[in-house]
Every structure is written in C-alpha cells, then in structure tokens.
mmCIF file of C-alpha atoms in Angstrom:
data_model
loop_
_atom_site.group_PDB
_atom_site.id
_atom_site.type_symbol
_atom_site.label_atom_id
_atom_site.label_comp_id
_atom_site.label_asym_id
_atom_site.label_seq_id
_atom_site.Cartn_x
_atom_site.Cartn_y
_atom_site.Cartn_z
ATOM 1 C CA LYS A 1 4.018 -10.188 6.213
ATOM 2 C CA MET A 2 0.888 -10.587 3.717
ATOM 3 C CA LYS A 3 -1.848 -12.433 4.764
ATOM 4 C CA ASN A 4 -2.606 -15.884 3.000
ATOM 5 C CA ASN A 5 -5.058 -15.061 0.491
ATOM 6 C CA GLN A 6 -5.864 -11.565 1.181
ATOM 7 C CA LEU A 7 -5.021 -10.475 -2.762
ATOM 8 C CA GLU A 8 -6.884 -13.234 -3.893
ATOM 9 C CA GLY A 9 -9.611 -11.726 -6.599
ATOM 10 C CA LYS A 10 -7.792 -8.572 -6.878
ATOM 11 C CA VAL A 11 -7.501 -7.100 -10.470
ATOM 12 C CA ILE A 12 -4.247 -5.453 -10.612
ATOM 13 C CA GLY A 13 -2.695 -2.263 -13.240
ATOM 14 C CA ILE A 14 0.552 -3.210 -14.556
ATOM 15 C CA PRO A 15 2.627 -0.070 -15.931
ATOM 16 C CA LEU A 16 4.493 -0.875 -19.465
ATOM 17 C CA GLU A 17 6.658 1.667 -21.482
ATOM 18 C CA ASP A 18 4.555 4.334 -23.656
ATOM 19 C CA ASN A 19 2.433 5.098 -20.077
ATOM 20 C CA LEU A 20 0.215 1.776 -21.166
ATOM 21 C CA PHE A 21 -1.162 -0.244 -18.884
ATOM 22 C CA LEU A 22 -1.964 -3.925 -19.026
ATOM 23 C CA THR A 23 -4.034 -5.533 -16.433
ATOM 24 C CA GLY A 24 -3.578 -8.544 -14.314
ATOM 25 C CA LEU A 25 -6.007 -10.889 -12.184
ATOM 26 C CA ILE A 26 -4.688 -12.549 -8.982
ATOM 27 C CA THR A 27 -5.894 -15.593 -8.576
ATOM 28 C CA ARG A 28 -3.899 -17.914 -6.015
ATOM 29 C CA GLN A 29 -2.008 -16.430 -3.093
ATOM 30 C CA ASN A 30 0.726 -18.802 -1.511
ATOM 31 C CA LYS A 31 1.943 -15.836 0.867
ATOM 32 C CA ASP A 32 4.348 -13.751 -1.652
ATOM 33 C CA ILE A 33 3.544 -15.750 -4.525
ATOM 34 C CA LEU A 34 1.107 -14.985 -6.560
ATOM 35 C CA LEU A 35 -1.041 -16.827 -9.487
ATOM 36 C CA GLY A 36 -1.769 -14.513 -12.220
ATOM 37 C CA TYR A 37 -4.012 -14.517 -15.174
ATOM 38 C CA PHE A 38 -2.781 -11.270 -17.499
ATOM 39 C CA PHE A 39 -5.212 -9.713 -20.225
ATOM 40 C CA LYS A 40 -4.372 -8.497 -23.440
ATOM 41 C CA LYS A 41 -6.088 -5.188 -23.354
ATOM 42 C CA ALA A 42 -4.319 -1.916 -23.285
ATOM 43 C CA TYR A 43 -5.396 0.950 -21.698
ATOM 44 C CA LYS A 44 -3.933 4.174 -21.955
ATOM 45 C CA ASN A 45 -4.209 5.041 -18.227
ATOM 46 C CA LEU A 46 -5.034 3.056 -15.239
ATOM 47 C CA PRO A 47 -8.715 2.401 -15.523
ATOM 48 C CA ASN A 48 -11.154 2.227 -12.137
ATOM 49 C CA ILE A 49 -12.367 -0.870 -11.566
ATOM 50 C CA THR A 50 -15.599 0.116 -13.572
ATOM 51 C CA GLU A 51 -14.273 0.931 -16.481
ATOM 52 C CA TRP A 52 -12.264 -2.555 -16.809
ATOM 53 C CA GLU A 53 -13.629 -5.668 -18.664
ATOM 54 C CA ALA A 54 -11.383 -8.699 -18.643
ATOM 55 C CA SER A 55 -10.201 -9.215 -22.375
ATOM 56 C CA GLU A 56 -8.601 -11.976 -23.430
ATOM 57 C CA ILE A 57 -5.417 -13.850 -21.722
ATOM 58 C CA CYS A 58 -2.081 -13.351 -23.250
ATOM 59 C CA LEU A 59 -0.383 -14.895 -19.975
ATOM 60 C CA ILE A 60 -0.599 -17.092 -17.079
ATOM 61 C CA CYS A 61 2.410 -17.365 -14.807
ATOM 62 C CA LEU A 62 3.185 -17.512 -11.036
ATOM 63 C CA PHE A 63 5.033 -14.050 -9.808
ATOM 64 C CA SER A 64 6.478 -12.448 -6.653
ATOM 65 C CA ALA A 65 4.526 -10.226 -4.714
ATOM 66 C CA LEU A 66 7.183 -7.542 -4.546
ATOM 67 C CA GLY A 67 5.471 -5.367 -7.632
ATOM 68 C CA ILE A 68 2.718 -5.126 -5.166
ATOM 69 C CA LYS A 69 4.388 -4.548 -1.739
ATOM 70 C CA ASN A 70 6.448 -1.808 -3.213
ATOM 71 C CA LYS A 71 3.579 -0.086 -5.100
ATOM 72 C CA SER A 72 5.071 -0.112 -8.980
ATOM 73 C CA TRP A 73 1.852 -2.080 -9.297
ATOM 74 C CA LYS A 74 -1.302 -0.527 -8.740
ATOM 75 C CA ILE A 75 -4.488 -2.943 -6.974
ATOM 76 C CA ILE A 76 -7.190 -1.848 -9.081
ATOM 77 C CA GLY A 77 -10.021 -2.817 -7.683
ATOM 78 C CA ASP A 78 -12.081 -6.465 -6.534
ATOM 79 C CA PHE A 79 -13.023 -8.698 -9.465
ATOM 80 C CA PRO A 80 -16.762 -8.702 -10.155
ATOM 81 C CA LEU A 81 -18.583 -11.712 -8.892
ATOM 82 C CA TRP A 82 -15.023 -13.092 -7.843
ATOM 83 C CA ASN A 83 -15.266 -17.081 -7.235
ATOM 84 C CA ARG A 84 -12.303 -18.741 -7.198
ATOM 85 C CA GLN A 85 -13.663 -22.451 -8.658
ATOM 86 C CA GLU A 86 -13.311 -20.618 -11.970
ATOM 87 C CA TRP A 87 -10.111 -19.288 -12.212
ATOM 88 C CA LYS A 88 -8.260 -23.032 -12.619
ATOM 89 C CA VAL A 89 -4.327 -23.275 -10.899
ATOM 90 C CA PRO A 90 -2.771 -24.552 -14.715
ATOM 91 C CA ILE A 91 -0.397 -26.722 -15.592
ATOM 92 C CA PHE A 92 3.104 -25.552 -16.383
ATOM 93 C CA LYS A 93 6.126 -26.482 -18.666
ATOM 94 C CA GLN A 94 9.380 -26.447 -17.941
ATOM 95 C CA LYS A 95 12.549 -27.756 -20.412
ATOM 96 C CA ASP A 96 14.643 -29.867 -19.226
ATOM 97 C CA PRO A 97 17.904 -27.546 -18.366
ATOM 98 C CA ILE A 98 20.360 -30.081 -19.885
ATOM 99 C CA ASP A 99 18.421 -32.498 -22.043
ATOM 100 C CA ASP A 100 16.603 -29.649 -23.889
ATOM 101 C CA SER A 101 14.545 -32.441 -25.655
ATOM 102 C CA VAL A 102 12.961 -33.579 -22.499
ATOM 103 C CA TYR A 103 10.085 -31.927 -20.714
ATOM 104 C CA TYR A 104 8.051 -32.124 -17.822
ATOM 105 C CA ALA A 105 4.676 -30.782 -16.141
ATOM 106 C CA ILE A 106 4.590 -28.725 -13.214
ATOM 107 C CA SER A 107 0.905 -29.171 -11.241
ATOM 108 C CA TYR A 108 0.259 -27.598 -8.402
ATOM 109 C CA ASP A 109 -2.445 -28.002 -6.045
ATOM 110 C CA ASP A 110 -5.482 -25.834 -5.526
ATOM 111 C CA ASN A 111 -3.922 -23.172 -2.962
ATOM 112 C CA ILE A 112 0.065 -22.869 -4.930
ATOM 113 C CA ILE A 113 1.724 -24.714 -2.185
ATOM 114 C CA SER A 114 2.947 -28.049 -3.227
ATOM 115 C CA SER A 115 3.378 -29.743 -6.687
ATOM 116 C CA LYS A 116 4.459 -32.300 -8.318
ATOM 117 C CA LYS A 117 6.288 -33.043 -11.712
ATOM 118 C CA TYR A 118 6.389 -35.782 -14.515
ATOM 119 C CA TYR A 119 7.433 -36.168 -17.818
ATOM 120 C CA ILE A 120 5.613 -34.994 -20.743
ATOM 121 C CA SER A 121 5.895 -34.830 -24.801
ATOM 122 C CA GLU A 122 7.267 -31.603 -26.846
ATOM 123 C CA GLU A 123 3.953 -31.758 -28.565
ATOM 124 C CA GLU A 124 1.884 -31.795 -25.202
ATOM 125 C CA SER A 125 4.714 -29.204 -23.804
ATOM 126 C CA GLU A 126 2.795 -26.787 -26.082
ATOM 127 C CA LYS A 127 -0.557 -26.402 -24.654
ATOM 128 C CA TYR A 128 0.764 -25.219 -20.987
ATOM 129 C CA TYR A 129 2.413 -21.612 -20.267
ATOM 130 C CA ARG A 130 6.528 -21.915 -19.188
ATOM 131 C CA TYR A 131 7.369 -22.764 -15.353
ATOM 132 C CA GLY A 132 9.182 -20.294 -13.095
ATOM 133 C CA ILE A 133 8.170 -17.603 -10.431
ATOM 134 C CA TYR A 134 8.677 -14.285 -12.067
ATOM 135 C CA GLY A 135 10.174 -11.548 -10.727
ATOM 136 C CA TYR A 136 7.763 -8.520 -11.214
ATOM 137 C CA LYS A 137 10.234 -7.258 -13.756
ATOM 138 C CA ALA A 138 10.145 -9.929 -15.868
ATOM 139 C CA VAL A 139 6.617 -10.281 -16.127
ATOM 140 C CA GLU A 140 6.395 -6.691 -17.406
ATOM 141 C CA THR A 141 8.897 -7.572 -19.905
ATOM 142 C CA VAL A 142 6.997 -10.694 -21.377
ATOM 143 C CA LEU A 143 4.017 -8.625 -21.328
ATOM 144 C CA TYR A 144 5.701 -5.696 -22.992
ATOM 145 C CA ASN A 145 7.135 -8.602 -25.757
ATOM 146 C CA LYS A 146 3.551 -9.879 -26.073
ATOM 147 C CA ILE A 147 1.747 -6.776 -26.890
ATOM 148 C CA ASN A 148 4.772 -5.489 -29.247
ATOM 149 C CA GLY A 149 5.140 -8.867 -30.713
#
C-alpha cells in the first residue's frame, strides 16, 4: 500500500506510441488515487529532471496509481521547488448520464478525499476538465489524442 503523500510533487513520464513521452506532475495523492497535471511538450526519450521543463498544461485529471506501481510510468524526479499550494485541486465537470443537457460541478477538498456535487450551466462546464478516475491506459489515450488532435 502506498503512503499517503509520497508521490506528491513527483514528475512522471508517460510512454505514448512512436517512442514519445509526455510528462505529468502529481499534485495530490489519496492512497491509490492521484491528481495529475499533464504537459503538452513531447520528448523523444524520457528526460531526466534537469532536462525536463514544465510546458503548457493539456490535461488535469484524477487517475489510478497502477501505471506507476507496475512501472509502466516512470518517476523522473522531484518537481523543482515543489509547493503544493501553487497547484490547486480544480473543479471538474460531469454530464448527467440520463439528461445530457444537465451538467454538474464536482468540487473536492484540498486532499481529494471528499467531494460535493452541484448543478452548473453548460456554458460554465466548458471551463472545466472532465470528472472521472481514469485508468492509466485511458490517460495515455487522451494524451495521445491531444498531441495528435
């Protein structure tokens, strides 16, 4: 079992097709659920922490720690001058499964342990990333589509 915050502030490498890597930053950990900010810049080889730089954010999501546990995703190192407060837990959006004109916001506490859900307009929903706890393969697919989209 993972200790609660041991992965916060770690920069990770995500392998995509064509030998490319994208990178992410783990900003919160609640046991095996992680919150990640993922960056747009692709690398031909896995960078080390001194070669790595933060770039434009292309995805923020909750995801399973399995990819890290099974070593598919690599830990590159510690984010330089990691400060948790600079990386907020965002509000996520969710479409109602039955009535797809209805949108909710999912708002978590700062440790991604408890959340509340409330109605928002479709217009407001456009500002937010999609809610869900992604499997690591699903994250890879979303990222691949973003850089090839």
